[in-house]
mmCIF file with all atom_site columns, C-alpha atoms in Angstrom:
data_model
loop_
_atom_site.group_PDB
_atom_site.id
_atom_site.type_symbol
_atom_site.label_atom_id
_atom_site.label_alt_id
_atom_site.label_comp_id
_atom_site.label_asym_id
_atom_site.label_entity_id
_atom_site.label_seq_id
_atom_site.pdbx_PDB_ins_code
_atom_site.Cartn_x
_atom_site.Cartn_y
_atom_site.Cartn_z
_atom_site.occupancy
_atom_site.B_iso_or_equiv
_atom_site.pdbx_formal_charge
_atom_site.auth_seq_id
_atom_site.auth_comp_id
_atom_site.auth_asym_id
_atom_site.auth_atom_id
_atom_site.pdbx_PDB_model_num
ATOM 1   C CA . UNK A 1 1   ? -6.633  19.512 -152.416 1.00 88.00 ? 24  UNK A CA 1
ATOM 2   C CA . UNK A 1 2   ? -7.831  15.912 -152.667 1.00 92.00 ? 25  UNK A CA 1
ATOM 3   C CA . UNK A 1 3   ? -7.511  14.496 -156.186 1.00 94.00 ? 26  UNK A CA 1
ATOM 4   C CA . UNK A 1 4   ? -11.129 13.251 -156.048 1.00 94.00 ? 27  UNK A CA 1
ATOM 5   C CA . UNK A 1 5   ? -12.382 16.836 -155.642 1.00 97.00 ? 28  UNK A CA 1
ATOM 6   C CA . UNK A 1 6   ? -10.328 18.257 -158.504 1.00 97.00 ? 29  UNK A CA 1
ATOM 7   C CA . UNK A 1 7   ? -11.307 15.278 -160.713 1.00 96.00 ? 30  UNK A CA 1
ATOM 8   C CA . UNK A 1 8   ? -14.993 15.605 -159.803 1.00 97.00 ? 31  UNK A CA 1
ATOM 9   C CA . UNK A 1 9   ? -15.162 19.335 -160.522 1.00 98.00 ? 32  UNK A CA 1
ATOM 10  C CA . UNK A 1 10  ? -13.299 18.886 -163.809 1.00 97.00 ? 33  UNK A CA 1
ATOM 11  C CA . UNK A 1 11  ? -15.752 16.133 -164.789 1.00 97.00 ? 34  UNK A CA 1
ATOM 12  C CA . UNK A 1 12  ? -18.688 18.366 -163.812 1.00 98.00 ? 35  UNK A CA 1
ATOM 13  C CA . UNK A 1 13  ? -17.174 21.201 -165.866 1.00 98.00 ? 36  UNK A CA 1
ATOM 14  C CA . UNK A 1 14  ? -19.672 23.804 -164.661 1.00 98.00 ? 37  UNK A CA 1
ATOM 15  C CA . UNK A 1 15  ? -20.615 26.520 -167.100 1.00 98.00 ? 38  UNK A CA 1
ATOM 16  C CA . UNK A 1 16  ? -20.333 30.113 -165.873 1.00 98.00 ? 39  UNK A CA 1
ATOM 17  C CA . UNK A 1 17  ? -24.099 30.690 -165.889 1.00 98.00 ? 40  UNK A CA 1
ATOM 18  C CA . UNK A 1 18  ? -25.318 27.295 -164.639 1.00 98.00 ? 41  UNK A CA 1
ATOM 19  C CA . UNK A 1 19  ? -27.486 26.626 -161.611 1.00 98.00 ? 42  UNK A CA 1
ATOM 20  C CA . UNK A 1 20  ? -25.896 23.781 -159.656 1.00 98.00 ? 43  UNK A CA 1
ATOM 21  C CA . UNK A 1 21  ? -26.572 21.620 -156.618 1.00 98.00 ? 44  UNK A CA 1
ATOM 22  C CA . UNK A 1 22  ? -23.910 19.939 -154.502 1.00 98.00 ? 45  UNK A CA 1
ATOM 23  C CA . UNK A 1 23  ? -25.143 17.152 -152.241 1.00 97.00 ? 46  UNK A CA 1
ATOM 24  C CA . UNK A 1 24  ? -22.855 16.592 -149.255 1.00 97.00 ? 47  UNK A CA 1
ATOM 25  C CA . UNK A 1 25  ? -20.665 19.686 -149.393 1.00 98.00 ? 48  UNK A CA 1
ATOM 26  C CA . UNK A 1 26  ? -18.471 18.655 -146.431 1.00 97.00 ? 49  UNK A CA 1
ATOM 27  C CA . UNK A 1 27  ? -15.803 21.309 -145.779 1.00 98.00 ? 50  UNK A CA 1
ATOM 28  C CA . UNK A 1 28  ? -16.631 23.222 -148.979 1.00 98.00 ? 51  UNK A CA 1
ATOM 29  C CA . UNK A 1 29  ? -13.581 22.435 -151.109 1.00 98.00 ? 52  UNK A CA 1
ATOM 30  C CA . UNK A 1 30  ? -15.583 21.446 -154.204 1.00 98.00 ? 53  UNK A CA 1
ATOM 31  C CA . UNK A 1 31  ? -17.934 24.399 -153.693 1.00 98.00 ? 54  UNK A CA 1
ATOM 32  C CA . UNK A 1 32  ? -14.930 26.716 -153.710 1.00 98.00 ? 55  UNK A CA 1
ATOM 33  C CA . UNK A 1 33  ? -13.665 25.285 -157.018 1.00 98.00 ? 56  UNK A CA 1
ATOM 34  C CA . UNK A 1 34  ? -17.115 25.338 -158.622 1.00 98.00 ? 57  UNK A CA 1
ATOM 35  C CA . UNK A 1 35  ? -17.905 28.907 -157.540 1.00 98.00 ? 58  UNK A CA 1
ATOM 36  C CA . UNK A 1 36  ? -14.570 30.106 -158.933 1.00 98.00 ? 59  UNK A CA 1
ATOM 37  C CA . UNK A 1 37  ? -15.873 29.072 -162.379 1.00 98.00 ? 60  UNK A CA 1
ATOM 38  C CA . UNK A 1 38  ? -19.229 30.846 -162.044 1.00 98.00 ? 61  UNK A CA 1
ATOM 39  C CA . UNK A 1 39  ? -20.040 34.358 -163.224 1.00 97.00 ? 62  UNK A CA 1
ATOM 40  C CA . UNK A 1 40  ? -23.830 34.657 -163.229 1.00 98.00 ? 63  UNK A CA 1
ATOM 41  C CA . UNK A 1 41  ? -24.387 31.051 -162.156 1.00 98.00 ? 64  UNK A CA 1
ATOM 42  C CA . UNK A 1 42  ? -25.254 29.871 -158.667 1.00 98.00 ? 65  UNK A CA 1
ATOM 43  C CA . UNK A 1 43  ? -24.500 26.866 -156.487 1.00 98.00 ? 66  UNK A CA 1
ATOM 44  C CA . UNK A 1 44  ? -26.709 25.473 -153.744 1.00 98.00 ? 67  UNK A CA 1
ATOM 45  C CA . UNK A 1 45  ? -24.505 23.375 -151.448 1.00 98.00 ? 68  UNK A CA 1
ATOM 46  C CA . UNK A 1 46  ? -26.260 21.155 -148.895 1.00 98.00 ? 69  UNK A CA 1
ATOM 47  C CA . UNK A 1 47  ? -25.116 18.849 -146.142 1.00 97.00 ? 70  UNK A CA 1
ATOM 48  C CA . UNK A 1 48  ? -26.952 17.158 -143.295 1.00 96.00 ? 71  UNK A CA 1
ATOM 49  C CA . UNK A 1 49  ? -24.178 18.097 -140.864 1.00 97.00 ? 72  UNK A CA 1
ATOM 50  C CA . UNK A 1 50  ? -24.335 21.515 -139.149 1.00 98.00 ? 73  UNK A CA 1
ATOM 51  C CA . UNK A 1 51  ? -20.535 21.423 -138.783 1.00 98.00 ? 74  UNK A CA 1
ATOM 52  C CA . UNK A 1 52  ? -20.085 20.851 -142.543 1.00 98.00 ? 75  UNK A CA 1
ATOM 53  C CA . UNK A 1 53  ? -22.467 23.698 -143.354 1.00 98.00 ? 76  UNK A CA 1
ATOM 54  C CA . UNK A 1 54  ? -20.520 26.005 -141.018 1.00 98.00 ? 77  UNK A CA 1
ATOM 55  C CA . UNK A 1 55  ? -17.172 24.987 -142.544 1.00 98.00 ? 78  UNK A CA 1
ATOM 56  C CA . UNK A 1 56  ? -18.435 25.462 -146.103 1.00 98.00 ? 79  UNK A CA 1
ATOM 57  C CA . UNK A 1 57  ? -19.879 28.852 -145.190 1.00 98.00 ? 80  UNK A CA 1
ATOM 58  C CA . UNK A 1 58  ? -16.636 30.033 -143.580 1.00 98.00 ? 81  UNK A CA 1
ATOM 59  C CA . UNK A 1 59  ? -14.444 28.774 -146.404 1.00 98.00 ? 82  UNK A CA 1
ATOM 60  C CA . UNK A 1 60  ? -16.660 30.366 -149.058 1.00 98.00 ? 83  UNK A CA 1
ATOM 61  C CA . UNK A 1 61  ? -17.808 33.583 -147.381 1.00 98.00 ? 84  UNK A CA 1
ATOM 62  C CA . UNK A 1 62  ? -16.774 35.641 -150.405 1.00 98.00 ? 85  UNK A CA 1
ATOM 63  C CA . UNK A 1 63  ? -18.831 33.486 -152.778 1.00 98.00 ? 86  UNK A CA 1
ATOM 64  C CA . UNK A 1 64  ? -21.843 33.754 -150.462 1.00 98.00 ? 87  UNK A CA 1
ATOM 65  C CA . UNK A 1 65  ? -21.498 37.541 -150.327 1.00 98.00 ? 88  UNK A CA 1
ATOM 66  C CA . UNK A 1 66  ? -21.159 37.684 -154.122 1.00 98.00 ? 89  UNK A CA 1
ATOM 67  C CA . UNK A 1 67  ? -24.415 35.715 -154.503 1.00 98.00 ? 90  UNK A CA 1
ATOM 68  C CA . UNK A 1 68  ? -22.819 32.708 -156.197 1.00 98.00 ? 91  UNK A CA 1
ATOM 69  C CA . UNK A 1 69  ? -23.318 30.316 -153.266 1.00 98.00 ? 92  UNK A CA 1
ATOM 70  C CA . UNK A 1 70  ? -26.101 29.373 -150.890 1.00 98.00 ? 93  UNK A CA 1
ATOM 71  C CA . UNK A 1 71  ? -25.342 26.825 -148.170 1.00 98.00 ? 94  UNK A CA 1
ATOM 72  C CA . UNK A 1 72  ? -28.166 24.942 -146.486 1.00 98.00 ? 95  UNK A CA 1
ATOM 73  C CA . UNK A 1 73  ? -28.402 22.225 -143.854 1.00 98.00 ? 96  UNK A CA 1
ATOM 74  C CA . UNK A 1 74  ? -30.629 19.425 -145.137 1.00 95.00 ? 97  UNK A CA 1
ATOM 75  C CA . UNK A 1 75  ? -30.566 15.685 -145.590 1.00 91.00 ? 98  UNK A CA 1
ATOM 76  C CA . UNK A 1 76  ? -31.126 14.623 -149.171 1.00 89.00 ? 99  UNK A CA 1
ATOM 77  C CA . UNK A 1 77  ? -34.508 12.951 -148.568 1.00 86.00 ? 100 UNK A CA 1
ATOM 78  C CA . UNK A 1 78  ? -35.738 16.177 -146.910 1.00 88.00 ? 101 UNK A CA 1
ATOM 79  C CA . UNK A 1 79  ? -34.261 18.579 -149.457 1.00 92.00 ? 102 UNK A CA 1
ATOM 80  C CA . UNK A 1 80  ? -36.819 20.684 -151.274 1.00 91.00 ? 103 UNK A CA 1
ATOM 81  C CA . UNK A 1 81  ? -35.698 22.105 -154.604 1.00 95.00 ? 104 UNK A CA 1
ATOM 82  C CA . UNK A 1 82  ? -38.237 23.396 -157.128 1.00 95.00 ? 105 UNK A CA 1
ATOM 83  C CA . UNK A 1 83  ? -38.783 21.095 -160.098 1.00 96.00 ? 106 UNK A CA 1
ATOM 84  C CA . UNK A 1 84  ? -36.703 21.661 -163.232 1.00 97.00 ? 107 UNK A CA 1
ATOM 85  C CA . UNK A 1 85  ? -34.464 24.395 -161.760 1.00 98.00 ? 108 UNK A CA 1
ATOM 86  C CA . UNK A 1 86  ? -31.030 22.710 -161.676 1.00 98.00 ? 109 UNK A CA 1
ATOM 87  C CA . UNK A 1 87  ? -28.633 22.420 -164.631 1.00 98.00 ? 110 UNK A CA 1
ATOM 88  C CA . UNK A 1 88  ? -26.393 19.904 -162.850 1.00 98.00 ? 111 UNK A CA 1
ATOM 89  C CA . UNK A 1 89  ? -26.348 18.126 -159.483 1.00 98.00 ? 112 UNK A CA 1
ATOM 90  C CA . UNK A 1 90  ? -23.314 16.325 -158.117 1.00 98.00 ? 113 UNK A CA 1
ATOM 91  C CA . UNK A 1 91  ? -21.997 14.520 -155.080 1.00 97.00 ? 114 UNK A CA 1
ATOM 92  C CA . UNK A 1 92  ? -18.569 13.265 -154.127 1.00 96.00 ? 115 UNK A CA 1
ATOM 93  C CA . UNK A 1 93  ? -18.351 10.408 -151.600 1.00 92.00 ? 116 UNK A CA 1
ATOM 94  C CA . UNK A 1 94  ? -22.006 10.519 -150.521 1.00 92.00 ? 117 UNK A CA 1
ATOM 95  C CA . UNK A 1 95  ? -23.111 7.011  -149.609 1.00 88.00 ? 118 UNK A CA 1
ATOM 96  C CA . UNK A 1 96  ? -26.920 7.307  -149.714 1.00 89.00 ? 119 UNK A CA 1
ATOM 97  C CA . UNK A 1 97  ? -26.877 6.744  -153.480 1.00 88.00 ? 120 UNK A CA 1
ATOM 98  C CA . UNK A 1 98  ? -25.523 3.215  -153.157 1.00 82.00 ? 121 UNK A CA 1
ATOM 99  C CA . UNK A 1 99  ? -26.721 2.279  -149.670 1.00 85.00 ? 122 UNK A CA 1
ATOM 100 C CA . UNK A 1 100 ? -30.327 3.106  -150.615 1.00 86.00 ? 123 UNK A CA 1
ATOM 101 C CA . UNK A 1 101 ? -30.402 3.112  -154.438 1.00 78.00 ? 124 UNK A CA 1
ATOM 102 C CA . UNK A 1 102 ? -34.159 2.531  -154.540 1.00 79.00 ? 125 UNK A CA 1
ATOM 103 C CA . UNK A 1 103 ? -34.827 5.353  -152.068 1.00 81.00 ? 126 UNK A CA 1
ATOM 104 C CA . UNK A 1 104 ? -35.943 8.883  -152.867 1.00 82.00 ? 127 UNK A CA 1
ATOM 105 C CA . UNK A 1 105 ? -32.484 10.391 -153.504 1.00 84.00 ? 128 UNK A CA 1
ATOM 106 C CA . UNK A 1 106 ? -32.131 9.902  -157.268 1.00 85.00 ? 129 UNK A CA 1
ATOM 107 C CA . UNK A 1 107 ? -35.837 10.421 -157.984 1.00 85.00 ? 130 UNK A CA 1
ATOM 108 C CA . UNK A 1 108 ? -35.823 13.712 -156.066 1.00 87.00 ? 131 UNK A CA 1
ATOM 109 C CA . UNK A 1 109 ? -32.797 14.961 -157.936 1.00 93.00 ? 132 UNK A CA 1
ATOM 110 C CA . UNK A 1 110 ? -34.345 13.867 -161.242 1.00 92.00 ? 133 UNK A CA 1
ATOM 111 C CA . UNK A 1 111 ? -37.311 16.161 -160.580 1.00 92.00 ? 134 UNK A CA 1
ATOM 112 C CA . UNK A 1 112 ? -35.003 19.070 -159.729 1.00 95.00 ? 135 UNK A CA 1
ATOM 113 C CA . UNK A 1 113 ? -33.038 18.731 -162.988 1.00 98.00 ? 136 UNK A CA 1
ATOM 114 C CA . UNK A 1 114 ? -34.004 20.804 -165.985 1.00 98.00 ? 137 UNK A CA 1
ATOM 115 C CA . UNK A 1 115 ? -34.470 18.921 -169.265 1.00 98.00 ? 138 UNK A CA 1
ATOM 116 C CA . UNK A 1 116 ? -30.928 18.070 -170.349 1.00 98.00 ? 139 UNK A CA 1
ATOM 117 C CA . UNK A 1 117 ? -29.682 18.537 -166.768 1.00 98.00 ? 140 UNK A CA 1
ATOM 118 C CA . UNK A 1 118 ? -26.849 16.318 -165.528 1.00 98.00 ? 141 UNK A CA 1
ATOM 119 C CA . UNK A 1 119 ? -26.418 14.184 -162.410 1.00 97.00 ? 142 UNK A CA 1
ATOM 120 C CA . UNK A 1 120 ? -22.961 13.046 -161.312 1.00 97.00 ? 143 UNK A CA 1
ATOM 121 C CA . UNK A 1 121 ? -22.554 10.651 -158.378 1.00 95.00 ? 144 UNK A CA 1
ATOM 122 C CA . UNK A 1 122 ? -18.830 10.293 -157.768 1.00 95.00 ? 145 UNK A CA 1
ATOM 123 C CA . UNK A 1 123 ? -16.520 8.465  -155.356 1.00 94.00 ? 146 UNK A CA 1
ATOM 124 C CA . UNK A 1 124 ? -12.826 9.075  -154.794 1.00 91.00 ? 147 UNK A CA 1
ATOM 125 C CA . UNK A 1 125 ? -10.278 6.436  -155.710 1.00 86.00 ? 148 UNK A CA 1
ATOM 126 C CA . UNK A 1 126 ? -9.288  6.262  -152.040 1.00 78.00 ? 149 UNK A CA 1
ATOM 127 C CA . UNK A 1 127 ? -12.844 5.649  -150.829 1.00 73.00 ? 150 UNK A CA 1
ATOM 128 C CA . UNK A 1 128 ? -13.780 2.219  -149.457 1.00 66.00 ? 151 UNK A CA 1
ATOM 129 C CA . UNK A 1 129 ? -16.937 2.361  -151.590 1.00 64.00 ? 152 UNK A CA 1
ATOM 130 C CA . UNK A 1 130 ? -15.567 2.188  -155.115 1.00 63.00 ? 153 UNK A CA 1
ATOM 131 C CA . UNK A 1 131 ? -15.997 -0.163 -158.030 1.00 75.00 ? 154 UNK A CA 1
ATOM 132 C CA . UNK A 1 132 ? -18.906 -2.024 -159.541 1.00 79.00 ? 155 UNK A CA 1
ATOM 133 C CA . UNK A 1 133 ? -20.318 -2.808 -156.104 1.00 82.00 ? 156 UNK A CA 1
ATOM 134 C CA . UNK A 1 134 ? -21.261 0.874  -155.961 1.00 89.00 ? 157 UNK A CA 1
ATOM 135 C CA . UNK A 1 135 ? -21.612 1.978  -159.563 1.00 92.00 ? 158 UNK A CA 1
ATOM 136 C CA . UNK A 1 136 ? -23.909 -0.889 -160.610 1.00 92.00 ? 159 UNK A CA 1
ATOM 137 C CA . UNK A 1 137 ? -26.754 -0.083 -158.184 1.00 91.00 ? 160 UNK A CA 1
ATOM 138 C CA . UNK A 1 138 ? -26.395 3.652  -158.793 1.00 92.00 ? 161 UNK A CA 1
ATOM 139 C CA . UNK A 1 139 ? -26.531 3.237  -162.575 1.00 94.00 ? 162 UNK A CA 1
ATOM 140 C CA . UNK A 1 140 ? -29.627 1.051  -162.226 1.00 93.00 ? 163 UNK A CA 1
ATOM 141 C CA . UNK A 1 141 ? -31.305 3.613  -159.948 1.00 92.00 ? 164 UNK A CA 1
ATOM 142 C CA . UNK A 1 142 ? -30.528 6.443  -162.368 1.00 94.00 ? 165 UNK A CA 1
ATOM 143 C CA . UNK A 1 143 ? -31.976 4.516  -165.297 1.00 95.00 ? 166 UNK A CA 1
ATOM 144 C CA . UNK A 1 144 ? -35.058 3.555  -163.267 1.00 92.00 ? 167 UNK A CA 1
ATOM 145 C CA . UNK A 1 145 ? -35.603 7.217  -162.347 1.00 92.00 ? 168 UNK A CA 1
ATOM 146 C CA . UNK A 1 146 ? -35.676 8.116  -166.045 1.00 94.00 ? 169 UNK A CA 1
ATOM 147 C CA . UNK A 1 147 ? -32.193 9.464  -166.606 1.00 96.00 ? 170 UNK A CA 1
ATOM 148 C CA . UNK A 1 148 ? -30.643 8.753  -170.010 1.00 98.00 ? 171 UNK A CA 1
ATOM 149 C CA . UNK A 1 149 ? -27.064 8.408  -171.213 1.00 98.00 ? 172 UNK A CA 1
ATOM 150 C CA . UNK A 1 150 ? -26.257 6.739  -167.885 1.00 98.00 ? 173 UNK A CA 1
ATOM 151 C CA . UNK A 1 151 ? -22.592 5.808  -167.864 1.00 98.00 ? 174 UNK A CA 1
ATOM 152 C CA . UNK A 1 152 ? -19.992 4.563  -165.420 1.00 96.00 ? 175 UNK A CA 1
ATOM 153 C CA . UNK A 1 153 ? -16.919 6.768  -165.455 1.00 95.00 ? 176 UNK A CA 1
ATOM 154 C CA . UNK A 1 154 ? -13.461 6.180  -164.057 1.00 92.00 ? 177 UNK A CA 1
ATOM 155 C CA . UNK A 1 155 ? -10.438 8.404  -163.783 1.00 90.00 ? 178 UNK A CA 1
ATOM 156 C CA . UNK A 1 156 ? -7.365  9.070  -161.684 1.00 88.00 ? 179 UNK A CA 1
ATOM 157 C CA . UNK A 1 157 ? -9.534  10.689 -159.027 1.00 92.00 ? 180 UNK A CA 1
ATOM 158 C CA . UNK A 1 158 ? -12.097 7.925  -158.693 1.00 93.00 ? 181 UNK A CA 1
ATOM 159 C CA . UNK A 1 159 ? -15.190 6.400  -160.242 1.00 94.00 ? 182 UNK A CA 1
ATOM 160 C CA . UNK A 1 160 ? -18.837 7.237  -160.488 1.00 95.00 ? 183 UNK A CA 1
ATOM 161 C CA . UNK A 1 161 ? -21.988 7.342  -162.543 1.00 96.00 ? 184 UNK A CA 1
ATOM 162 C CA . UNK A 1 162 ? -23.278 10.135 -164.736 1.00 98.00 ? 185 UNK A CA 1
ATOM 163 C CA . UNK A 1 163 ? -26.599 10.642 -166.468 1.00 98.00 ? 186 UNK A CA 1
ATOM 164 C CA . UNK A 1 164 ? -28.865 13.360 -167.743 1.00 97.00 ? 187 UNK A CA 1
ATOM 165 C CA . UNK A 1 165 ? -32.536 14.162 -167.863 1.00 97.00 ? 188 UNK A CA 1
ATOM 166 C CA . UNK A 1 166 ? -34.064 13.772 -171.319 1.00 94.00 ? 189 UNK A CA 1
#
């Protein structure tokens, strides 16, 4: 288990009844850890890659059957999530947030968050995209989108930016 995944899920600290969104689910390792903490909550895991969606679905078949997980192929700019339906959205090592900080990614997630909902954009310590070069533009984009309590966070697993909807 990569340290960045364990660190990211611990930082997210999903509540058992929360509705969550994972952007860039990759092979489904974080989804597996998050779903293990859910009772009545649900996770929507998305990735633009059909191979990643297939891997996440295979790895988490039991969570899908139990109704805790839905896996969908979608790129973030094309993702449609009803407004104010997500308690927390997170990503780990997804580059669109810093390569296109003024694009639709953060604004779209802002609309999906419920009042008080959290957004965590995280990068592993081993990623080539760490540090202020990444966190600065992401923090600015989060603030511009209307998120509050925007903060840069660092830990053994990596660094990132967190914020919440007022």
